[in-house]
CSV table of C-alpha atoms and ligand atoms in Angstrom, one decimal:
chain,number,residue,atom,x,y,z
A,382,MET,CA,-44.2,-43.9,72.0
A,383,ARG,CA,-41.9,-41.0,72.3
A,384,LYS,CA,-39.3,-43.1,73.9
A,385,TYR,CA,-39.2,-45.5,71.0
A,386,LYS,CA,-38.9,-42.6,68.5
A,387,PHE,CA,-35.9,-41.4,70.5
A,388,LEU,CA,-34.4,-44.9,70.6
A,389,ILE,CA,-34.8,-45.3,66.8
A,390,VAL,CA,-33.2,-42.0,66.0
A,391,PHE,CA,-30.3,-42.8,68.4
A,392,ILE,CA,-29.8,-46.2,66.8
A,393,LEU,CA,-29.8,-44.7,63.3
A,394,ILE,CA,-27.3,-42.0,64.3
A,395,ALA,CA,-25.1,-44.6,66.0
A,396,GLY,CA,-25.3,-46.8,62.9
A,397,ILE,CA,-24.3,-43.9,60.5
A,398,ILE,CA,-21.3,-43.1,62.7
A,399,ILE,CA,-20.2,-46.7,62.8
A,400,ILE,CA,-20.5,-47.1,59.0
A,401,ALA,CA,-18.7,-43.8,58.4
A,402,LYS,CA,-15.8,-44.8,60.7
A,403,SER,CA,-15.5,-48.3,59.2
A,404,ASN,CA,-12.4,-49.0,57.1
A,405,GLN,CA,-14.4,-50.3,54.2
A,406,THR,CA,-16.2,-46.9,53.8
A,407,LYS,CA,-12.9,-45.1,54.2
A,408,ASN,CA,-11.4,-47.4,51.6
A,409,LEU,CA,-14.3,-46.7,49.2
A,410,VAL,CA,-13.9,-42.9,49.7
A,411,ASN,CA,-10.2,-43.2,49.1
A,412,PHE,CA,-10.7,-45.3,46.0
A,413,VAL,CA,-13.2,-42.9,44.5
A,414,SER,CA,-10.9,-39.9,45.2
A,415,ASN,CA,-7.9,-41.7,43.8
A,416,LEU,CA,-9.8,-42.5,40.7
A,417,ASN,CA,-10.5,-38.8,40.3
A,418,THR,CA,-6.9,-37.9,40.8
A,419,VAL,CA,-5.8,-40.5,38.2
A,420,THR,CA,-8.2,-39.0,35.6
A,421,ILE,CA,-7.0,-35.5,36.4
A,422,LYS,CA,-3.4,-36.6,36.1
A,423,GLN,CA,-4.1,-38.2,32.7
A,424,ASN,CA,-5.8,-35.1,31.4
A,425,GLU,CA,-2.8,-32.9,32.4
A,426,LYS,CA,-1.0,-34.1,29.2
A,427,TYR,CA,-3.7,-32.7,27.0
A,428,THR,CA,-3.9,-29.1,25.8
A,429,ILE,CA,-7.2,-27.7,24.7
A,430,CYS,CA,-7.4,-24.4,22.9
A,431,ILE,CA,-10.7,-22.5,23.3
A,432,ASP,CA,-11.5,-19.9,20.7
A,433,PRO,CA,-14.4,-17.6,21.7
A,434,GLY,CA,-15.6,-16.4,18.3
A,435,HIS,CA,-15.4,-12.8,17.1
A,436,GLN,CA,-14.3,-9.7,19.1
A,437,LEU,CA,-15.6,-6.2,20.0
A,438,LYS,CA,-15.1,-4.9,16.5
A,439,GLY,CA,-14.9,-6.9,13.3
A,440,ASP,CA,-12.0,-6.3,11.0
A,441,SER,CA,-12.9,-6.2,7.3
A,442,ASP,CA,-9.3,-6.2,6.2
A,443,THR,CA,-8.8,-9.4,4.4
A,444,GLU,CA,-6.5,-12.4,4.9
A,445,GLN,CA,-5.8,-15.6,3.0
A,446,MET,CA,-8.6,-18.1,3.4
A,447,ALA,CA,-6.0,-20.9,3.4
A,448,PRO,CA,-2.3,-21.3,2.9
A,449,ASP,CA,-1.2,-20.6,-0.7
A,450,SER,CA,-4.8,-19.7,-1.5
A,451,GLY,CA,-5.9,-17.0,-3.9
A,452,SER,CA,-9.1,-16.5,-1.9
A,453,TYR,CA,-9.3,-13.8,0.7
A,454,LYS,CA,-11.9,-13.3,3.5
A,455,ALA,CA,-12.4,-10.7,6.3
A,456,ARG,CA,-9.9,-11.2,9.2
A,457,VAL,CA,-12.8,-11.3,11.7
A,458,SER,CA,-16.5,-10.8,10.9
A,459,SER,CA,-18.6,-8.9,13.4
A,460,GLY,CA,-20.9,-11.8,14.3
A,461,THR,CA,-24.5,-11.7,15.2
A,462,ALA,CA,-26.6,-10.3,18.1
A,463,GLY,CA,-29.5,-11.5,20.2
A,464,ILE,CA,-33.0,-10.6,19.0
A,465,ALA,CA,-34.4,-10.6,22.5
A,466,THR,CA,-31.3,-9.8,24.7
A,467,LYS,CA,-29.5,-7.5,22.2
A,468,LYS,CA,-26.4,-9.2,23.4
A,469,PRO,CA,-23.6,-9.2,20.9
A,470,GLU,CA,-22.4,-12.7,19.9
A,471,TYR,CA,-18.8,-12.0,20.9
A,472,GLU,CA,-20.0,-11.4,24.5
A,473,LEU,CA,-22.1,-14.6,24.6
A,474,ASN,CA,-19.2,-16.6,23.1
A,475,LEU,CA,-16.7,-15.4,25.7
A,476,GLU,CA,-19.2,-16.0,28.6
A,477,ALA,CA,-19.7,-19.6,27.5
A,478,SER,CA,-16.0,-20.1,26.7
A,479,LEU,CA,-15.0,-19.1,30.2
A,480,LYS,CA,-17.4,-21.6,31.7
A,481,LEU,CA,-15.9,-24.3,29.5
A,482,LYS,CA,-12.4,-23.3,30.5
A,483,HIS,CA,-13.3,-23.6,34.2
A,484,ILE,CA,-14.9,-27.0,33.7
A,485,LEU,CA,-11.9,-28.3,31.7
A,486,GLU,CA,-9.3,-27.0,34.1
A,487,SER,CA,-11.2,-28.6,37.0
A,488,ARG,CA,-10.8,-31.9,35.2
A,489,GLY,CA,-7.1,-31.4,34.8
A,490,TYR,CA,-6.7,-30.2,31.2
A,491,LYS,CA,-4.3,-27.5,30.2
A,492,VAL,CA,-6.5,-24.8,28.6
A,493,LEU,CA,-5.4,-22.0,26.3
A,494,MET,CA,-7.7,-19.2,25.3
A,495,THR,CA,-7.3,-17.2,22.1
A,496,ARG,CA,-8.9,-14.3,23.9
A,497,GLU,CA,-10.2,-13.5,27.4
A,498,SER,CA,-11.4,-9.9,26.7
A,499,HIS,CA,-13.4,-8.3,23.9
A,500,ASP,CA,-11.2,-5.4,22.8
A,501,VAL,CA,-8.6,-7.5,20.8
A,502,ASN,CA,-7.9,-7.9,17.1
A,503,ILE,CA,-7.0,-11.5,16.4
A,504,SER,CA,-7.9,-12.8,13.0
A,505,ASN,CA,-9.2,-16.3,12.3
A,506,MET,CA,-5.9,-17.3,10.7
A,507,GLU,CA,-4.0,-16.0,13.7
A,508,ARG,CA,-6.2,-17.9,16.1
A,509,ALA,CA,-5.6,-21.1,14.2
A,510,ILE,CA,-1.8,-20.5,14.1
A,511,PHE,CA,-1.9,-19.8,17.9
A,512,ALA,CA,-3.4,-23.3,18.4
A,513,ASN,CA,-0.9,-24.9,16.0
A,514,GLU,CA,2.1,-23.3,17.7
A,515,ASN,CA,0.9,-24.5,21.1
A,516,ASN,CA,0.4,-28.0,19.8
A,517,ALA,CA,-3.2,-28.1,21.0
A,518,ASP,CA,-4.7,-31.6,21.1
A,519,MET,CA,-8.1,-30.1,20.3
A,520,VAL,CA,-9.5,-26.7,19.5
A,521,VAL,CA,-13.0,-25.8,20.5
A,522,ARG,CA,-14.4,-22.7,18.8
A,523,ILE,CA,-17.5,-21.3,20.4
A,524,HIS,CA,-20.0,-19.4,18.3
A,525,ALA,CA,-23.8,-18.6,18.0
A,526,ASP,CA,-25.8,-18.5,14.8
A,527,GLY,CA,-28.1,-16.0,13.3
A,528,SER,CA,-30.8,-16.4,10.6
A,529,ASN,CA,-33.2,-14.2,8.7
A,530,ASP,CA,-35.9,-16.7,9.7
A,531,SER,CA,-36.5,-16.2,13.4
A,532,GLY,CA,-38.2,-19.7,13.6
A,533,VAL,CA,-34.9,-21.5,13.0
A,534,THR,CA,-33.5,-23.1,16.2
A,535,GLY,CA,-30.9,-25.6,17.3
A,536,ALA,CA,-27.1,-26.0,17.7
A,537,CYS,CA,-24.8,-26.9,14.8
A,538,ILE,CA,-21.5,-28.6,15.0
A,539,LEU,CA,-19.0,-27.6,12.3
A,540,ILE,CA,-15.8,-29.6,11.5
A,541,PRO,CA,-13.1,-29.3,8.8
A,542,SER,CA,-14.1,-31.0,5.5
A,543,LYS,CA,-13.0,-34.5,4.8
A,544,ASP,CA,-12.1,-33.7,1.3
A,545,GLY,CA,-10.8,-30.2,1.9
A,546,GLN,CA,-7.4,-29.6,0.4
A,547,TYR,CA,-6.1,-28.2,3.7
A,548,THR,CA,-8.3,-30.0,6.2
A,549,SER,CA,-8.3,-33.7,5.2
A,550,GLY,CA,-5.5,-34.5,7.7
A,551,ILE,CA,-7.4,-33.2,10.7
A,552,PHE,CA,-10.9,-34.4,9.6
A,553,SER,CA,-10.8,-37.8,11.4
A,554,ASP,CA,-10.0,-36.6,14.9
A,555,SER,CA,-12.2,-33.6,14.6
A,556,SER,CA,-15.1,-35.7,13.4
A,557,GLU,CA,-14.6,-38.2,16.2
A,558,CYS,CA,-14.7,-35.5,18.8
A,559,ALA,CA,-17.7,-33.8,17.2
A,560,LYS,CA,-19.6,-37.1,17.4
A,561,TYR,CA,-19.1,-37.3,21.2
A,562,VAL,CA,-20.1,-33.7,21.7
A,563,ASN,CA,-23.2,-34.2,19.5
A,564,GLU,CA,-24.2,-37.3,21.5
A,565,ASN,CA,-23.8,-35.6,24.9
A,566,MET,CA,-25.7,-32.5,23.8
A,567,LYS,CA,-28.6,-34.6,22.4
A,568,ASN,CA,-28.7,-36.9,25.5
A,569,ASN,CA,-29.0,-33.8,27.6
A,570,GLY,CA,-32.0,-32.4,25.8
A,571,PHE,CA,-30.3,-29.9,23.4
A,572,LYS,CA,-31.5,-29.8,19.8
A,573,VAL,CA,-28.6,-30.4,17.5
A,574,ASN,CA,-29.2,-29.9,13.7
A,575,GLY,CA,-26.2,-32.0,12.8
A,576,ILE,CA,-22.4,-32.1,12.2
A,577,PHE,CA,-21.4,-30.2,9.1
A,578,GLU,CA,-18.2,-30.3,7.2
A,579,ARG,CA,-16.8,-26.9,6.0
A,580,SER,CA,-14.0,-26.2,3.7
A,581,ASP,CA,-14.6,-22.4,3.5
A,582,LEU,CA,-13.6,-21.4,7.0
A,583,THR,CA,-10.2,-19.7,7.4
A,584,GLY,CA,-9.9,-20.9,11.0
A,585,PHE,CA,-10.2,-24.5,9.8
A,586,ASN,CA,-8.0,-24.2,6.7
A,587,TRP,CA,-5.1,-22.9,8.7
A,588,SER,CA,-5.4,-25.4,11.5
A,589,LYS,CA,-2.9,-28.2,11.7
A,590,VAL,CA,-4.6,-29.6,14.9
A,591,PRO,CA,-8.1,-31.1,15.2
A,592,VAL,CA,-10.9,-28.6,15.7
A,593,VAL,CA,-14.6,-28.5,16.4
A,594,LEU,CA,-16.8,-25.4,16.2
A,595,VAL,CA,-20.0,-25.3,18.2
A,596,GLU,CA,-22.7,-22.9,17.1
A,597,MET,CA,-24.6,-23.0,20.4
A,598,GLY,CA,-28.0,-22.0,18.9
A,599,PHE,CA,-29.7,-19.2,17.0
A,600,MET,CA,-29.6,-15.7,18.5
A,601,SER,CA,-32.2,-14.8,15.9
A,602,ASN,CA,-34.8,-16.9,17.7
A,603,TYR,CA,-36.4,-15.2,20.7
A,604,THR,CA,-36.5,-18.1,23.0
A,605,GLU,CA,-33.2,-19.6,22.1
A,606,ASP,CA,-31.5,-16.2,22.5
A,607,GLN,CA,-32.9,-15.9,26.0
A,608,ASN,CA,-32.0,-19.5,26.8
A,609,MET,CA,-28.4,-19.0,25.7
A,610,ALA,CA,-28.1,-15.9,27.9
A,611,SER,CA,-28.8,-17.9,31.0
A,612,PRO,CA,-25.7,-19.0,32.9
A,613,GLN,CA,-27.3,-22.3,33.8
A,614,TYR,CA,-28.0,-23.1,30.2
A,615,GLN,CA,-24.5,-22.2,29.2
A,616,GLU,CA,-23.0,-24.3,32.0
A,617,LYS,CA,-25.1,-27.3,31.0
A,618,MET,CA,-24.1,-27.0,27.3
A,619,MET,CA,-20.4,-26.5,28.2
A,620,LYS,CA,-20.5,-29.6,30.4
A,621,CYS,CA,-21.8,-31.6,27.4
A,622,ILE,CA,-18.8,-30.3,25.4
A,623,ALA,CA,-16.4,-31.2,28.2
A,624,ASP,CA,-18.0,-34.7,28.6
A,625,GLY,CA,-17.5,-35.1,24.8
A,626,LEU,CA,-13.9,-34.2,25.1
A,627,ASP,CA,-13.4,-36.6,28.0
A,628,GLN,CA,-14.8,-39.5,25.9
A,629,TYR,CA,-12.6,-38.5,22.9
A,630,PHE,CA,-9.4,-38.4,25.0
A,631,LYS,CA,-10.3,-41.6,26.8
A,632,ASN,CA,-10.4,-43.4,23.5
A,633,LYS,CA,-7.0,-41.9,22.5
A,634,LYS,CA,-5.2,-43.5,25.6
B,747,ZN,ZN1,-20.0,-16.5,15.0
């Protein structure tokens, strides 16, 4: 009986070696790796600007909410903080944004960050102008929400308003990208409350390039705050955003 076992194992190993050495298998491996190289090469022409929301200290000095506008808003608000983790939003936003940067770069995209540290002072208008000047093909703004009601949960995707005086030109591309991100997040088990058009965000009104803002979830909810602090949870959500971007750009080719 033992002899047979040995023989079977030997035949299996020999079989695996033969298959691995065969040209067909080699061709298949080459084909798959070439496909990957082609995708990476195609992505190289796209620049994605990631804007991790907020910074160490908010800046209540005001700036124009939109070009030629009489309305002014704080340069950067201070953001929210975790009810369970006590983590400030600006920290969470940068953690997640750096994961997204890593994923996108591994897929060949050129990635620009509005900030990679906390102790900066870059207003929302300045962040938008940075993306404009670098001709970003898409801007992804990463934020987290807060509510007085600790029972409120779920991600929200914000895009520039279709009818906004300053944003109608970037609505269509932003909206298309948001739909792909939304689908991917939902398909991977994330609760998404919807895609919301906004005409009151300085960072949208100054943008000349398409932009999507992802509110990852509510830091005011105990469980969601703890979930968002987990590197695995962040990685999974950022992968959904990256997959959404992949689909968006595939359709642009
Ligand atoms: Zn925020």
